[in-house]
Amino acid sequence: MRTPSETNLSAEDLLGLYRRMLLIRRIEERLGEDFKRGDLPGPVHLYIGEEAVATGVCAHLTDADWIASTHRGHGHFLAKGGDPKLLVAEVYGRAGGVCRGMGGSMHVADFSKGILGANGIVGGGIGLAVGAALAAQLDRKGAVSAAFFGDGAANQGVLMEALNVSALWKLPLLLICENNGFSEFSPTGTVTVGAIADRAKPFGVPAAAVDGNDVIAVWQATNAAVRRARAGEGPSLIECRTYRLRGHVESEGSFIQERYRADEEVAAWIARDPIARLASYMDEHALAPASAREAIEAEIATIVAEAVAYATDSPYPAPDQARQFMFA
Amino acid sequence: MRTPSETNLSAEDLLGLYRRMLLIRRIEERLGEDFKRGDLPGPVHLYIGEEAVATGVCAHLTDADWIASTHRGHGHFLAKGGDPKLLVAEVYGRAGGVCRGMGGSMHVADFSKGILGANGIVGGGIGLAVGAALAAQLDRKGAVSAAFFGDGAANQGVLMEALNVSALWKLPLLLICENNGFSEFSPTGTVTVGAIADRAKPFGVPAAAVDGNDVIAVWQATNAAVRRARAGEGPSLIECRTYRLRGHVESEGSFIQERYRADEEVAAWIARDPIARLASYMDEHALAPASAREAIEAEIATIVAEAVAYATDSPYPAPDQARQFMFA
Amino acid sequence: MARRRMIQAINEALAEEMARDPRVILFGEDVEISVMGDTRGLRATFGPDRVRNTPICETVMTGMAVGAAAAGWRPICHMMYGNFLYTGMDAIANQAAKLRYMTGGQIKVPVVYMGVFGAGRSSAAQHSDAMHPMFMNLGGIKVVLPASPADAKGLLKSAIRDDNPVIFLQAAGRGGEAGDVPEEEYTIPLGVAEVKRPGKDVTLVAIGAMLRPAMRAADALAGEGIEAEVIDPRTLMPLDEATIVASVQRTGRLVVVDEARDACSAASHIAAVVTEAAWGALKAAPKRVTVPDVAIPYSPPLEKSLLPDPERIAAAVRATLGR
Amino acid sequence: MARRRMIQAINEALAEEMARDPRVILFGEDVEISVMGDTRGLRATFGPDRVRNTPICETVMTGMAVGAAAAGWRPICHMMYGNFLYTGMDAIANQAAKLRYMTGGQIKVPVVYMGVFGAGRSSAAQHSDAMHPMFMNLGGIKVVLPASPADAKGLLKSAIRDDNPVIFLQAAGRGGEAGDVPEEEYTIPLGVAEVKRPGKDVTLVAIGAMLRPAMRAADALAGEGIEAEVIDPRTLMPLDEATIVASVQRTGRLVVVDEARDACSAASHIAAVVTEAAWGALKAAPKRVTVPDVAIPYSPPLEKSLLPDPERIAAAVRATLGR
Ligand SMILES: Cc1ncc(C[n+]2csc(CCOP(=O)(O)OP(=O)(O)O)c2C)c(N)n1
Ligand SMILES: Cc1ncc(C[n+]2csc(CCOP(=O)(O)OP(=O)(O)O)c2C)c(N)n1
Ligand SMILES: [Mg+2]
Ligand SMILES: [Mg+2]
């Protein structure tokens, strides 16, 4: 990690990033437990371990900017300012959920916050984000659009189509690849040739590969890309190398028999946990007292408790709701 | 063009290439006239001006190798050894056509010659060729598979998917881009960012951009790629820069009002006509007497006349044939 | 009234709606020069921001239409031929059709996908498909198939104003066909069928390009003393069941003519719906005149042999009358 | 007989056919570790040439299946979830379904596309679609939907041996369900329905996962003195019309249960076909029990409210009997 003077980030900024990452972590830990207890109706893909990516990127975005997310979408939702209550209630399938229980974990969206939604289609968010970038360009208000997608998604042809058309039209687009080393259970190298960041080069799209567990590195790379996009100079690709500390999907123990990664590998990445790393960094540079982080921890415990209480208090939707919302 | 000693091609080889290009030219000139006269039931996309590409590539292939073609597919069909009679009859919609009149110009195929077929879907042949390359790899007989596709098709995401999976599996695949400067009526630069050959680089796939109106250059680039593929070393991409001397589709005069290219541009490319160029090259290096070419011209005139006669003699298919061939 | 070809009527609808609402944008392959003719001149009038040629990339095109709509614009995504909708199917089926629903009605998705579809011009198997049944079954997508220039214009204007994804399919064989188009501003609501010819003996529902042979069949049948009521649903999703059922309640007989392949065709669906709704009135089994479950062949006599024509339609009508 | 879960029965079919015919190959995303469980162990048995994980790239996957088939192999292309078939739709609709036809029968296209489809597990709108009607309408593709482990095994073996493209859709909710499977080698021909329960009062056609609620409804109805004949078509294209029509000729009544959305569903098509073929015998309007024309919601009570269940099925049966 860089020294504070290189980062452009104040201690307050850093605590803000810390807080956001921790919020994602604690909400998802809770959802993980809920899943294990059988309290969640559908599948959940947790973002634990990858929080620095969504947090470092979304720190640059306002509600006027757009993001399109993935099947692993809780982190993006919270990083972009989505309400934890509405998220948890949605994953619980309740009427008070952000999508009234219609979408669940794989479809959490809040258009009022610029969140185009999680997505059950790997690579599906890329097209949506290109469209939002086109909208932003036409709006001429300097908004940008970011597509999050995995290393696995990088093998979908839509990425190349997006690179070409966004470069051609100089769309304010950020292509954020979350390379967590796996496409489900396939290690990246077994399905993906070459470096993903390089795929931007033939299109003259600037690309960077950064340590995706270093929130400051992600923040900095995004800073450059967002400036470029807001200035009308076109798209950028940022490949964030990270790791998911949980399974691909919380239910995987029930259907996967083989081990697909070594304990040592997981342990090595636990040692690079983005939240703990930011904490050490702040300690090292005496940027914020541990007490500040403890206060955040306490605050977030309350938020999680409130979100869960809100969700459990919320009723299931009335069945006739299922026939609504097809047509506007 | 190179000097004869650099080419590995004998005078006989060159006359063979000349003959093949001229066959494509004369057959298509005839089809163009037929279209104008209203004798062809469907649309035709002529390959005139681009003959060096199919010819230079297919010279390396046998019936055991596969090609997948495009909507502009007559040239590939003839270059790969398809029968002119069967081609013309097919475009005429006759029972004696290679597809019994079921497919027409956009679907001419002859599987016995390794011709997987022309295709109405831009980029559609790429997936077929990848599959044939997989088949060839499994067959372990050293066969290769070549996908022809245009500069416009290079913007279809399937190209990136094909590059990734073929590089991953080291498939014996040739990706032959026919960059004729237009995607229908859009000049390449208005829809395509960067150099197409560069799109292979992130995947470590060797790529070359060659003068597609120089049959020897195409031959040589293909030579290297085919060797590589047969040796199990994986795919290659060759971008052939060429030009179509006719319209995108023969009917375009009836629906396009604007001019979309300058007369001078067309004239400049006429001056680079691949057939005339090979003729001059042979003259320059005294490789074959003009009389040899005249003999070829005469021979081809006969072939064209016979093909047309065969086609016009062939009846239209019996209507009940339309209900056949859906299921094997 | 003004005499207009189908393609001109569509062009007018596009121009009028783009002039009316600055948030309507249009993109597609070669829409600037306009391969179909329907988008001709729009680039010059509305500028390069709002009218854009795209590269050939149907996958991202259909998706970006959804994203741009979600972000507040009203995109028209021109797909040229209807079978390229298959190429861009992912975002249509997985995103456009479901985004509003699965996000609990948070947004509207005002996208129009346009394409030319169907057989009749020796365009062969791929370019001749009739794919409206697939879109009818998707849910969340409106499906519009005009059969005349006037309907095309009025329906397209409504489609553009509609806050939902709409697939607007123009029959390949009808682009050049002329008809009278009102000179004053008008729209035709989606979901409303039209009785194109009144009659009392049999209800003849004709979809899209099938209207013409159905009208010819009705003419011929009239000579035999059979009065067919010809109805054009115009919109297939939502379907104006009421108009069709009311007609069958009177006539007691139904023939549906559809250019789609038979299995799970619009014809099958309309027949099933009407059978249930008008059971008591039905005097004969509803009949479908469709294309067999094969692709469309290239050679003209083969193609012709598969498509519904006035003879086959009239024969089906006679069969329902026991003649 | 051996007790097998659906997914095991499918696994056995794959293993047996791959052992039987060395030209059968299988590829798909994570088929080595096997997300669904149906391809488990095949990589170890048949090696890395014949069993391959693919990258996530449905567009090229569906196309390369066609190319490999045209070049003489017999690929099984595992699509994991059925809605990823939309992602790979281009090559299915534009190539697989038409290649043999448009080349005049020159070749066979022995490809099997496999996927898990349908609702019932709170997988939400995208992952819960039932898309068999779309494939039925394509022409040139056989469509198979097994409802029991034994049928799944026998039908999949036939699908793999079939020389045409086949879409094999396994209902999401049934993978873990157990049933008796013959221990000896057997196949079940494509295009042959099975009477799962004989009855004389009404014909109840139940597709795929709908067999279970239909059988429950039949049980409940038997208690009321109504004997429903339950038929599982098993293959939807080609459809065994004869078996269904023969049943309706006897019962005079038809109810079709389909997990697809109603518009252009298999239920609509079967109802239309039977109405025409068995008109004289019909005593009541055929009824469809389907999903409304909306996507599938996530929340369990919402999802449940849309899916056909024994109560709705029984009510439809009673309605055809005027009760
Ligand atoms: C189009 C499509 N194909 C396949 C899947 C099944 N699937 C869900 S997640 C996943 C792996 C995605 O890998 P990656 O993009 O790296 O994201 P990660 O799960 O690692 O965050 C796959 C194959 C899908 N959801 N959509
Ligand atoms: C999937 C698809 N989209 C669009 C088209 C319409 N179309 C036919 S040819 C063509 C241009 C192709 O350009 P290119 O690939 O460069 O080939 P060329 O015609 O120049 O040989 C287009 C857009 C198509 N046939 N298929
Ligand atoms: Mg990943
Ligand atoms: Mg071109």
mmCIF file with all atom_site columns, C-alpha atoms in Angstrom, chain A residues 131-132 134-135 138, chain C residues 14 18 21 23-27 50 61-78 108-114 159-162 164-166:
data_model
loop_
_atom_site.group_PDB
_atom_site.id
_atom_site.type_symbol
_atom_site.label_atom_id
_atom_site.label_alt_id
_atom_site.label_comp_id
_atom_site.label_asym_id
_atom_site.label_entity_id
_atom_site.label_seq_id
_atom_site.pdbx_PDB_ins_code
_atom_site.Cartn_x
_atom_site.Cartn_y
_atom_site.Cartn_z
_atom_site.occupancy
_atom_site.B_iso_or_equiv
_atom_site.pdbx_formal_charge
_atom_site.auth_seq_id
_atom_site.auth_comp_id
_atom_site.auth_asym_id
_atom_site.auth_atom_id
_atom_site.pdbx_PDB_model_num
ATOM 1  C CA . GLY A 1 131 ? -26.772 1.553  -22.312 1.00 0.00 ? 131 GLY A CA 1
ATOM 2  C CA . ALA A 1 132 ? -26.620 3.628  -19.155 1.00 0.00 ? 132 ALA A CA 1
ATOM 3  C CA . LEU A 1 134 ? -25.030 6.035  -23.614 1.00 0.00 ? 134 LEU A CA 1
ATOM 4  C CA . ALA A 1 135 ? -27.811 7.648  -21.597 1.00 0.00 ? 135 ALA A CA 1
ATOM 5  C CA . LEU A 1 138 ? -26.752 11.991 -24.049 1.00 0.00 ? 138 LEU A CA 1
ATOM 6  C CA . LEU C 2 14  ? -40.288 7.408  -36.424 1.00 0.00 ? 14  LEU C CA 1
ATOM 7  C CA . MET C 2 18  ? -38.559 11.646 -32.546 1.00 0.00 ? 18  MET C CA 1
ATOM 8  C CA . ASP C 2 21  ? -40.120 13.503 -27.760 1.00 0.00 ? 21  ASP C CA 1
ATOM 9  C CA . ARG C 2 23  ? -35.725 11.404 -25.461 1.00 0.00 ? 23  ARG C CA 1
ATOM 10 C CA . VAL C 2 24  ? -36.483 8.996  -28.272 1.00 0.00 ? 24  VAL C CA 1
ATOM 11 C CA . ILE C 2 25  ? -33.241 7.715  -29.766 1.00 0.00 ? 25  ILE C CA 1
ATOM 12 C CA . LEU C 2 26  ? -32.599 5.200  -32.486 1.00 0.00 ? 26  LEU C CA 1
ATOM 13 C CA . PHE C 2 27  ? -29.692 2.918  -33.187 1.00 0.00 ? 27  PHE C CA 1
ATOM 14 C CA . ARG C 2 50  ? -29.919 10.478 -31.459 1.00 0.00 ? 50  ARG C CA 1
ATOM 15 C CA . MET C 2 61  ? -27.206 -3.784 -28.741 1.00 0.00 ? 61  MET C CA 1
ATOM 16 C CA . THR C 2 62  ? -30.252 -5.404 -27.231 1.00 0.00 ? 62  THR C CA 1
ATOM 17 C CA . GLY C 2 63  ? -28.753 -5.042 -23.773 1.00 0.00 ? 63  GLY C CA 1
ATOM 18 C CA . MET C 2 64  ? -27.783 -1.430 -24.149 1.00 0.00 ? 64  MET C CA 1
ATOM 19 C CA . ALA C 2 65  ? -31.293 -0.628 -25.253 1.00 0.00 ? 65  ALA C CA 1
ATOM 20 C CA . VAL C 2 66  ? -32.484 -1.883 -21.874 1.00 0.00 ? 66  VAL C CA 1
ATOM 21 C CA . GLY C 2 67  ? -29.804 0.033  -19.978 1.00 0.00 ? 67  GLY C CA 1
ATOM 22 C CA . ALA C 2 68  ? -30.495 3.268  -21.814 1.00 0.00 ? 68  ALA C CA 1
ATOM 23 C CA . ALA C 2 69  ? -34.210 2.857  -21.127 1.00 0.00 ? 69  ALA C CA 1
ATOM 24 C CA . ALA C 2 70  ? -33.602 2.172  -17.461 1.00 0.00 ? 70  ALA C CA 1
ATOM 25 C CA . ALA C 2 71  ? -31.490 5.308  -17.378 1.00 0.00 ? 71  ALA C CA 1
ATOM 26 C CA . GLY C 2 72  ? -34.292 7.440  -18.740 1.00 0.00 ? 72  GLY C CA 1
ATOM 27 C CA . TRP C 2 73  ? -34.143 7.393  -22.523 1.00 0.00 ? 73  TRP C CA 1
ATOM 28 C CA . ARG C 2 74  ? -36.523 5.827  -25.001 1.00 0.00 ? 74  ARG C CA 1
ATOM 29 C CA . PRO C 2 75  ? -34.425 3.730  -27.356 1.00 0.00 ? 75  PRO C CA 1
ATOM 30 C CA . ILE C 2 76  ? -35.542 2.229  -30.603 1.00 0.00 ? 76  ILE C CA 1
ATOM 31 C CA . CYS C 2 77  ? -33.222 -0.640 -31.358 1.00 0.00 ? 77  CYS C CA 1
ATOM 32 C CA . HIS C 2 78  ? -33.420 -1.490 -35.043 1.00 0.00 ? 78  HIS C CA 1
ATOM 33 C CA . LYS C 2 108 ? -40.297 1.349  -16.919 1.00 0.00 ? 108 LYS C CA 1
ATOM 34 C CA . VAL C 2 109 ? -38.460 -0.150 -19.867 1.00 0.00 ? 109 VAL C CA 1
ATOM 35 C CA . PRO C 2 110 ? -39.605 1.820  -22.922 1.00 0.00 ? 110 PRO C CA 1
ATOM 36 C CA . VAL C 2 111 ? -37.670 0.029  -25.656 1.00 0.00 ? 111 VAL C CA 1
ATOM 37 C CA . VAL C 2 112 ? -38.829 -0.754 -29.158 1.00 0.00 ? 112 VAL C CA 1
ATOM 38 C CA . TYR C 2 113 ? -37.081 -3.554 -31.019 1.00 0.00 ? 113 TYR C CA 1
ATOM 39 C CA . MET C 2 114 ? -37.834 -3.347 -34.718 1.00 0.00 ? 114 MET C CA 1
ATOM 40 C CA . ALA C 2 159 ? -45.170 1.405  -29.398 1.00 0.00 ? 159 ALA C CA 1
ATOM 41 C CA . ILE C 2 160 ? -42.698 4.256  -29.070 1.00 0.00 ? 160 ILE C CA 1
ATOM 42 C CA . ARG C 2 161 ? -44.889 5.965  -26.483 1.00 0.00 ? 161 ARG C CA 1
ATOM 43 C CA . ASP C 2 162 ? -45.459 2.735  -24.595 1.00 0.00 ? 162 ASP C CA 1
ATOM 44 C CA . ASN C 2 164 ? -42.812 -1.324 -21.979 1.00 0.00 ? 164 ASN C CA 1
ATOM 45 C CA . PRO C 2 165 ? -40.551 -3.268 -24.285 1.00 0.00 ? 165 PRO C CA 1
ATOM 46 C CA . VAL C 2 166 ? -42.256 -3.767 -27.619 1.00 0.00 ? 166 VAL C CA 1
#
